[in-house]
């Protein structure tokens, strides 16, 4: 149950970013379904509700299997640290984007799907919100 509470923070980030407005990645007229990541054995569910993310996953993101899980975990760990530092500095960074801290624990194996979608969400957010989370993998490289 603790895992569910911890990972629901990621869900809230999706909701908060969804409420931030539109961008060039949100040029669709039909309503987009949220991206759901769930694992019953670890008792967690993540729902990403950010307009344009589903289209990003289907058309821009590299296919599943392109990156190995350890690479995705390393990128996610680094980006979560940057994200959380920005969350802790709302006067310096847009508090409407970094509204919640992400509790991503490196000692937990979240599996490939979670890491793949979280990695791609970070790429998507960097492009949509014109931010750079660091690590040499800039959003403008994904096109």
PDB file of N, CA, C and O in Angstrom, residues 10 35 37 46 48 53 56-57 60-80 83 102 104 110-127 133-139 141-142:
ATOM      1  N   UNK A  10       3.211  10.804  -8.831  1.00  0.00           N
ATOM      2  CA  UNK A  10       3.419  10.941 -10.276  1.00  0.00           C
ATOM      3  C   UNK A  10       2.078  11.219 -10.953  1.00  0.00           C
ATOM      4  O   UNK A  10       1.993  12.035 -11.862  1.00  0.00           O
ATOM      5  N   UNK A  35      -2.852   8.090 -19.970  1.00  0.00           N
ATOM      6  CA  UNK A  35      -1.947   6.949 -20.018  1.00  0.00           C
ATOM      7  C   UNK A  35      -1.935   6.319 -18.632  1.00  0.00           C
ATOM      8  O   UNK A  35      -1.665   7.000 -17.639  1.00  0.00           O
ATOM      9  N   UNK A  37      -0.506   3.321 -16.103  1.00  0.00           N
ATOM     10  CA  UNK A  37       0.546   2.346 -15.839  1.00  0.00           C
ATOM     11  C   UNK A  37       0.175   1.697 -14.514  1.00  0.00           C
ATOM     12  O   UNK A  37       0.031   2.376 -13.509  1.00  0.00           O
ATOM     13  N   UNK A  46      -0.300   4.505 -11.901  1.00  0.00           N
ATOM     14  CA  UNK A  46       0.071   5.857 -12.288  1.00  0.00           C
ATOM     15  C   UNK A  46      -0.806   6.245 -13.467  1.00  0.00           C
ATOM     16  O   UNK A  46      -0.942   5.481 -14.418  1.00  0.00           O
ATOM     17  N   UNK A  48      -1.236   9.335 -16.171  1.00  0.00           N
ATOM     18  CA  UNK A  48      -0.684  10.583 -16.696  1.00  0.00           C
ATOM     19  C   UNK A  48      -1.744  11.246 -17.555  1.00  0.00           C
ATOM     20  O   UNK A  48      -2.143  10.711 -18.586  1.00  0.00           O
ATOM     21  N   UNK A  53       0.373  13.826 -24.502  1.00  0.00           N
ATOM     22  CA  UNK A  53       1.319  12.772 -24.145  1.00  0.00           C
ATOM     23  C   UNK A  53       1.041  11.473 -24.882  1.00  0.00           C
ATOM     24  O   UNK A  53       1.968  10.812 -25.350  1.00  0.00           O
ATOM     25  N   UNK A  56       2.330  11.860 -28.276  1.00  0.00           N
ATOM     26  CA  UNK A  56       3.790  11.821 -28.208  1.00  0.00           C
ATOM     27  C   UNK A  56       4.281  10.377 -28.148  1.00  0.00           C
ATOM     28  O   UNK A  56       5.191   9.990 -28.882  1.00  0.00           O
ATOM     29  N   UNK A  57       3.682   9.576 -27.259  1.00  0.00           N
ATOM     30  CA  UNK A  57       4.083   8.168 -27.135  1.00  0.00           C
ATOM     31  C   UNK A  57       3.890   7.406 -28.445  1.00  0.00           C
ATOM     32  O   UNK A  57       4.710   6.566 -28.806  1.00  0.00           O
ATOM     33  N   UNK A  60       6.168  10.126 -31.588  1.00  0.00           N
ATOM     34  CA  UNK A  60       7.503  10.714 -31.472  1.00  0.00           C
ATOM     35  C   UNK A  60       8.449   9.839 -30.669  1.00  0.00           C
ATOM     36  O   UNK A  60       9.618   9.695 -31.027  1.00  0.00           O
ATOM     37  N   UNK A  61       7.974   9.249 -29.598  1.00  0.00           N
ATOM     38  CA  UNK A  61       8.823   8.452 -28.713  1.00  0.00           C
ATOM     39  C   UNK A  61       9.411   7.253 -29.449  1.00  0.00           C
ATOM     40  O   UNK A  61       8.773   6.677 -30.337  1.00  0.00           O
ATOM     41  N   UNK A  62      10.629   6.899 -29.054  1.00  0.00           N
ATOM     42  CA  UNK A  62      11.227   5.666 -29.574  1.00  0.00           C
ATOM     43  C   UNK A  62      10.364   4.493 -29.106  1.00  0.00           C
ATOM     44  O   UNK A  62       9.764   4.550 -28.034  1.00  0.00           O
ATOM     45  N   UNK A  63      10.301   3.413 -29.883  1.00  0.00           N
ATOM     46  CA  UNK A  63       9.455   2.280 -29.487  1.00  0.00           C
ATOM     47  C   UNK A  63       9.985   1.581 -28.235  1.00  0.00           C
ATOM     48  O   UNK A  63      11.175   1.677 -27.907  1.00  0.00           O
ATOM     49  N   UNK A  64       9.092   0.890 -27.544  1.00  0.00           N
ATOM     50  CA  UNK A  64       9.511   0.102 -26.384  1.00  0.00           C
ATOM     51  C   UNK A  64      10.603  -0.861 -26.835  1.00  0.00           C
ATOM     52  O   UNK A  64      10.535  -1.419 -27.925  1.00  0.00           O
ATOM     53  N   UNK A  65      11.600  -1.025 -25.997  1.00  0.00           N
ATOM     54  CA  UNK A  65      12.718  -1.894 -26.320  1.00  0.00           C
ATOM     55  C   UNK A  65      13.905  -1.152 -26.914  1.00  0.00           C
ATOM     56  O   UNK A  65      15.002  -1.693 -26.982  1.00  0.00           O
ATOM     57  N   UNK A  66      13.709   0.077 -27.360  1.00  0.00           N
ATOM     58  CA  UNK A  66      14.798   0.854 -27.943  1.00  0.00           C
ATOM     59  C   UNK A  66      15.876   1.127 -26.898  1.00  0.00           C
ATOM     60  O   UNK A  66      17.064   1.024 -27.173  1.00  0.00           O
ATOM     61  N   UNK A  67      15.453   1.481 -25.686  1.00  0.00           N
ATOM     62  CA  UNK A  67      16.367   1.697 -24.567  1.00  0.00           C
ATOM     63  C   UNK A  67      16.246   0.512 -23.618  1.00  0.00           C
ATOM     64  O   UNK A  67      15.163  -0.045 -23.456  1.00  0.00           O
ATOM     65  N   UNK A  68      17.338   0.143 -22.954  1.00  0.00           N
ATOM     66  CA  UNK A  68      17.214  -0.925 -21.967  1.00  0.00           C
ATOM     67  C   UNK A  68      16.765  -0.327 -20.634  1.00  0.00           C
ATOM     68  O   UNK A  68      16.844   0.877 -20.412  1.00  0.00           O
ATOM     69  N   UNK A  69      16.289  -1.185 -19.755  1.00  0.00           N
ATOM     70  CA  UNK A  69      15.711  -0.722 -18.496  1.00  0.00           C
ATOM     71  C   UNK A  69      16.721   0.008 -17.626  1.00  0.00           C
ATOM     72  O   UNK A  69      16.389   1.018 -16.999  1.00  0.00           O
ATOM     73  N   UNK A  70      17.955  -0.445 -17.589  1.00  0.00           N
ATOM     74  CA  UNK A  70      18.931   0.232 -16.729  1.00  0.00           C
ATOM     75  C   UNK A  70      19.214   1.648 -17.223  1.00  0.00           C
ATOM     76  O   UNK A  70      19.425   2.559 -16.414  1.00  0.00           O
ATOM     77  N   UNK A  71      19.200   1.877 -18.535  1.00  0.00           N
ATOM     78  CA  UNK A  71      19.378   3.235 -19.066  1.00  0.00           C
ATOM     79  C   UNK A  71      18.200   4.118 -18.651  1.00  0.00           C
ATOM     80  O   UNK A  71      18.386   5.240 -18.193  1.00  0.00           O
ATOM     81  N   UNK A  72      16.978   3.591 -18.802  1.00  0.00           N
ATOM     82  CA  UNK A  72      15.790   4.354 -18.433  1.00  0.00           C
ATOM     83  C   UNK A  72      15.792   4.689 -16.943  1.00  0.00           C
ATOM     84  O   UNK A  72      15.465   5.812 -16.553  1.00  0.00           O
ATOM     85  N   UNK A  73      16.180   3.721 -16.114  1.00  0.00           N
ATOM     86  CA  UNK A  73      16.233   3.959 -14.672  1.00  0.00           C
ATOM     87  C   UNK A  73      17.248   5.055 -14.334  1.00  0.00           C
ATOM     88  O   UNK A  73      16.968   5.930 -13.495  1.00  0.00           O
ATOM     89  N   UNK A  74      18.405   5.019 -14.985  1.00  0.00           N
ATOM     90  CA  UNK A  74      19.434   6.030 -14.718  1.00  0.00           C
ATOM     91  C   UNK A  74      18.940   7.423 -15.106  1.00  0.00           C
ATOM     92  O   UNK A  74      19.104   8.388 -14.356  1.00  0.00           O
ATOM     93  N   UNK A  75      18.322   7.563 -16.272  1.00  0.00           N
ATOM     94  CA  UNK A  75      17.778   8.850 -16.712  1.00  0.00           C
ATOM     95  C   UNK A  75      16.679   9.302 -15.770  1.00  0.00           C
ATOM     96  O   UNK A  75      16.618  10.460 -15.379  1.00  0.00           O
ATOM     97  N   UNK A  76      15.780   8.395 -15.408  1.00  0.00           N
ATOM     98  CA  UNK A  76      14.670   8.755 -14.521  1.00  0.00           C
ATOM     99  C   UNK A  76      15.167   9.205 -13.156  1.00  0.00           C
ATOM    100  O   UNK A  76      14.665  10.189 -12.601  1.00  0.00           O
ATOM    101  N   UNK A  77      16.166   8.511 -12.615  1.00  0.00           N
ATOM    102  CA  UNK A  77      16.718   8.919 -11.310  1.00  0.00           C
ATOM    103  C   UNK A  77      17.262  10.342 -11.390  1.00  0.00           C
ATOM    104  O   UNK A  77      16.990  11.177 -10.521  1.00  0.00           O
ATOM    105  N   UNK A  78      18.033  10.630 -12.433  1.00  0.00           N
ATOM    106  CA  UNK A  78      18.619  11.968 -12.583  1.00  0.00           C
ATOM    107  C   UNK A  78      17.537  13.021 -12.773  1.00  0.00           C
ATOM    108  O   UNK A  78      17.580  14.094 -12.160  1.00  0.00           O
ATOM    109  N   UNK A  79      16.563  12.738 -13.615  1.00  0.00           N
ATOM    110  CA  UNK A  79      15.515  13.720 -13.891  1.00  0.00           C
ATOM    111  C   UNK A  79      14.599  13.931 -12.698  1.00  0.00           C
ATOM    112  O   UNK A  79      14.104  15.031 -12.472  1.00  0.00           O
ATOM    113  N   UNK A  80      14.346  12.872 -11.929  1.00  0.00           N
ATOM    114  CA  UNK A  80      13.535  13.023 -10.715  1.00  0.00           C
ATOM    115  C   UNK A  80      14.250  13.936  -9.724  1.00  0.00           C
ATOM    116  O   UNK A  80      13.624  14.792  -9.086  1.00  0.00           O
ATOM    117  N   UNK A  83      13.822  17.437 -11.025  1.00  0.00           N
ATOM    118  CA  UNK A  83      12.419  17.810 -10.850  1.00  0.00           C
ATOM    119  C   UNK A  83      12.149  18.192  -9.392  1.00  0.00           C
ATOM    120  O   UNK A  83      11.551  19.221  -9.103  1.00  0.00           O
ATOM    121  N   UNK A 102       8.243  14.034  -6.736  1.00  0.00           N
ATOM    122  CA  UNK A 102       8.110  12.671  -7.247  1.00  0.00           C
ATOM    123  C   UNK A 102       8.894  11.750  -6.329  1.00  0.00           C
ATOM    124  O   UNK A 102      10.080  11.953  -6.099  1.00  0.00           O
ATOM    125  N   UNK A 104      10.408   8.607  -6.405  1.00  0.00           N
ATOM    126  CA  UNK A 104      10.936   7.523  -7.239  1.00  0.00           C
ATOM    127  C   UNK A 104      12.133   6.953  -6.493  1.00  0.00           C
ATOM    128  O   UNK A 104      13.157   7.606  -6.358  1.00  0.00           O
ATOM    129  N   UNK A 110      10.603  -0.922 -10.636  1.00  0.00           N
ATOM    130  CA  UNK A 110       9.277  -0.558 -11.131  1.00  0.00           C
ATOM    131  C   UNK A 110       8.939  -1.266 -12.436  1.00  0.00           C
ATOM    132  O   UNK A 110       7.811  -1.194 -12.898  1.00  0.00           O
ATOM    133  N   UNK A 111       9.911  -1.913 -13.029  1.00  0.00           N
ATOM    134  CA  UNK A 111       9.688  -2.625 -14.269  1.00  0.00           C
ATOM    135  C   UNK A 111       9.924  -1.735 -15.487  1.00  0.00           C
ATOM    136  O   UNK A 111      10.099  -0.524 -15.383  1.00  0.00           O
ATOM    137  N   UNK A 112       9.944  -2.375 -16.647  1.00  0.00           N
ATOM    138  CA  UNK A 112      10.265  -1.658 -17.872  1.00  0.00           C
ATOM    139  C   UNK A 112       9.188  -0.645 -18.251  1.00  0.00           C
ATOM    140  O   UNK A 112       9.483   0.499 -18.592  1.00  0.00           O
ATOM    141  N   UNK A 113       7.926  -1.061 -18.206  1.00  0.00           N
ATOM    142  CA  UNK A 113       6.845  -0.187 -18.669  1.00  0.00           C
ATOM    143  C   UNK A 113       6.796   1.137 -17.903  1.00  0.00           C
ATOM    144  O   UNK A 113       6.675   2.207 -18.502  1.00  0.00           O
ATOM    145  N   UNK A 114       6.905   1.076 -16.590  1.00  0.00           N
ATOM    146  CA  UNK A 114       6.876   2.292 -15.774  1.00  0.00           C
ATOM    147  C   UNK A 114       8.049   3.194 -16.140  1.00  0.00           C
ATOM    148  O   UNK A 114       7.883   4.392 -16.372  1.00  0.00           O
ATOM    149  N   UNK A 115       9.238   2.625 -16.215  1.00  0.00           N
ATOM    150  CA  UNK A 115      10.420   3.418 -16.538  1.00  0.00           C
ATOM    151  C   UNK A 115      10.356   3.985 -17.947  1.00  0.00           C
ATOM    152  O   UNK A 115      10.735   5.134 -18.175  1.00  0.00           O
ATOM    153  N   UNK A 116       9.855   3.212 -18.894  1.00  0.00           N
ATOM    154  CA  UNK A 116       9.721   3.675 -20.278  1.00  0.00           C
ATOM    155  C   UNK A 116       8.764   4.865 -20.367  1.00  0.00           C
ATOM    156  O   UNK A 116       9.065   5.889 -20.976  1.00  0.00           O
ATOM    157  N   UNK A 117       7.621   4.754 -19.736  1.00  0.00           N
ATOM    158  CA  UNK A 117       6.627   5.824 -19.817  1.00  0.00           C
ATOM    159  C   UNK A 117       7.031   7.045 -19.000  1.00  0.00           C
ATOM    160  O   UNK A 117       6.796   8.179 -19.422  1.00  0.00           O
ATOM    161  N   UNK A 118       7.659   6.846 -17.852  1.00  0.00           N
ATOM    162  CA  UNK A 118       8.133   7.982 -17.069  1.00  0.00           C
ATOM    163  C   UNK A 118       9.237   8.718 -17.835  1.00  0.00           C
ATOM    164  O   UNK A 118       9.228   9.948 -17.929  1.00  0.00           O
ATOM    165  N   UNK A 119      10.174   7.990 -18.412  1.00  0.00           N
ATOM    166  CA  UNK A 119      11.240   8.566 -19.231  1.00  0.00           C
ATOM    167  C   UNK A 119      10.649   9.404 -20.363  1.00  0.00           C
ATOM    168  O   UNK A 119      11.037  10.549 -20.577  1.00  0.00           O
ATOM    169  N   UNK A 120       9.692   8.834 -21.060  1.00  0.00           N
ATOM    170  CA  UNK A 120       9.082   9.556 -22.171  1.00  0.00           C
ATOM    171  C   UNK A 120       8.228  10.717 -21.697  1.00  0.00           C
ATOM    172  O   UNK A 120       8.122  11.731 -22.396  1.00  0.00           O
ATOM    173  N   UNK A 121       7.653  10.600 -20.506  1.00  0.00           N
ATOM    174  CA  UNK A 121       6.923  11.754 -19.983  1.00  0.00           C
ATOM    175  C   UNK A 121       7.888  12.912 -19.725  1.00  0.00           C
ATOM    176  O   UNK A 121       7.589  14.063 -20.022  1.00  0.00           O
ATOM    177  N   UNK A 122       9.058  12.602 -19.173  1.00  0.00           N
ATOM    178  CA  UNK A 122      10.045  13.657 -18.956  1.00  0.00           C
ATOM    179  C   UNK A 122      10.476  14.293 -20.279  1.00  0.00           C
ATOM    180  O   UNK A 122      10.631  15.511 -20.365  1.00  0.00           O
ATOM    181  N   UNK A 123      10.679  13.486 -21.316  1.00  0.00           N
ATOM    182  CA  UNK A 123      11.018  14.042 -22.628  1.00  0.00           C
ATOM    183  C   UNK A 123       9.893  14.936 -23.134  1.00  0.00           C
ATOM    184  O   UNK A 123      10.133  16.046 -23.618  1.00  0.00           O
ATOM    185  N   UNK A 124       8.677  14.444 -23.026  1.00  0.00           N
ATOM    186  CA  UNK A 124       7.497  15.193 -23.452  1.00  0.00           C
ATOM    187  C   UNK A 124       7.383  16.522 -22.696  1.00  0.00           C
ATOM    188  O   UNK A 124       7.196  17.580 -23.298  1.00  0.00           O
ATOM    189  N   UNK A 125       7.530  16.477 -21.375  1.00  0.00           N
ATOM    190  CA  UNK A 125       7.418  17.695 -20.560  1.00  0.00           C
ATOM    191  C   UNK A 125       8.512  18.691 -20.918  1.00  0.00           C
ATOM    192  O   UNK A 125       8.255  19.901 -20.979  1.00  0.00           O
ATOM    193  N   UNK A 126       9.721  18.196 -21.185  1.00  0.00           N
ATOM    194  CA  UNK A 126      10.807  19.104 -21.569  1.00  0.00           C
ATOM    195  C   UNK A 126      10.478  19.834 -22.867  1.00  0.00           C
ATOM    196  O   UNK A 126      10.746  21.026 -23.003  1.00  0.00           O
ATOM    197  N   UNK A 127       9.897  19.116 -23.791  1.00  0.00           N
ATOM    198  CA  UNK A 127       9.542  19.744 -25.061  1.00  0.00           C
ATOM    199  C   UNK A 127       8.341  20.669 -24.897  1.00  0.00           C
ATOM    200  O   UNK A 127       8.377  21.819 -25.329  1.00  0.00           O
ATOM    201  N   UNK A 133      15.854  19.339 -18.214  1.00  0.00           N
ATOM    202  CA  UNK A 133      16.075  18.652 -16.945  1.00  0.00           C
ATOM    203  C   UNK A 133      17.519  18.177 -16.806  1.00  0.00           C
ATOM    204  O   UNK A 133      17.877  17.593 -15.793  1.00  0.00           O
ATOM    205  N   UNK A 134      18.351  18.420 -17.821  1.00  0.00           N
ATOM    206  CA  UNK A 134      19.768  18.090 -17.743  1.00  0.00           C
ATOM    207  C   UNK A 134      20.089  16.691 -18.208  1.00  0.00           C
ATOM    208  O   UNK A 134      19.243  15.955 -18.708  1.00  0.00           O
ATOM    209  N   UNK A 135      21.339  16.326 -18.051  1.00  0.00           N
ATOM    210  CA  UNK A 135      21.792  14.979 -18.391  1.00  0.00           C
ATOM    211  C   UNK A 135      22.168  14.786 -19.838  1.00  0.00           C
ATOM    212  O   UNK A 135      22.376  13.665 -20.276  1.00  0.00           O
ATOM    213  N   UNK A 136      22.245  15.870 -20.610  1.00  0.00           N
ATOM    214  CA  UNK A 136      22.687  15.750 -21.988  1.00  0.00           C
ATOM    215  C   UNK A 136      21.654  15.189 -22.944  1.00  0.00           C
ATOM    216  O   UNK A 136      21.956  14.907 -24.090  1.00  0.00           O
ATOM    217  N   UNK A 137      20.447  14.983 -22.500  1.00  0.00           N
ATOM    218  CA  UNK A 137      19.389  14.460 -23.374  1.00  0.00           C
ATOM    219  C   UNK A 137      18.315  15.521 -23.447  1.00  0.00           C
ATOM    220  O   UNK A 137      17.343  15.497 -22.722  1.00  0.00           O
ATOM    221  N   UNK A 138      18.510  16.470 -24.320  1.00  0.00           N
ATOM    222  CA  UNK A 138      17.598  17.610 -24.419  1.00  0.00           C
ATOM    223  C   UNK A 138      16.373  17.245 -25.232  1.00  0.00           C
ATOM    224  O   UNK A 138      16.416  16.434 -26.125  1.00  0.00           O
ATOM    225  N   UNK A 139      15.306  17.937 -24.920  1.00  0.00           N
ATOM    226  CA  UNK A 139      14.030  17.678 -25.575  1.00  0.00           C
ATOM    227  C   UNK A 139      14.102  17.896 -27.072  1.00  0.00           C
ATOM    228  O   UNK A 139      13.433  17.230 -27.831  1.00  0.00           O
ATOM    229  N   UNK A 141      16.222  17.021 -29.093  1.00  0.00           N
ATOM    230  CA  UNK A 141      16.835  15.881 -29.767  1.00  0.00           C
ATOM    231  C   UNK A 141      15.829  14.780 -30.099  1.00  0.00           C
ATOM    232  O   UNK A 141      16.183  13.814 -30.743  1.00  0.00           O
ATOM    233  N   UNK A 142      14.607  14.887 -29.617  1.00  0.00           N
ATOM    234  CA  UNK A 142      13.658  13.798 -29.780  1.00  0.00           C
ATOM    235  C   UNK A 142      12.903  13.860 -31.085  1.00  0.00           C
ATOM    236  O   UNK A 142      12.206  12.933 -31.438  1.00  0.00           O
TER     237      UNK A 142
END
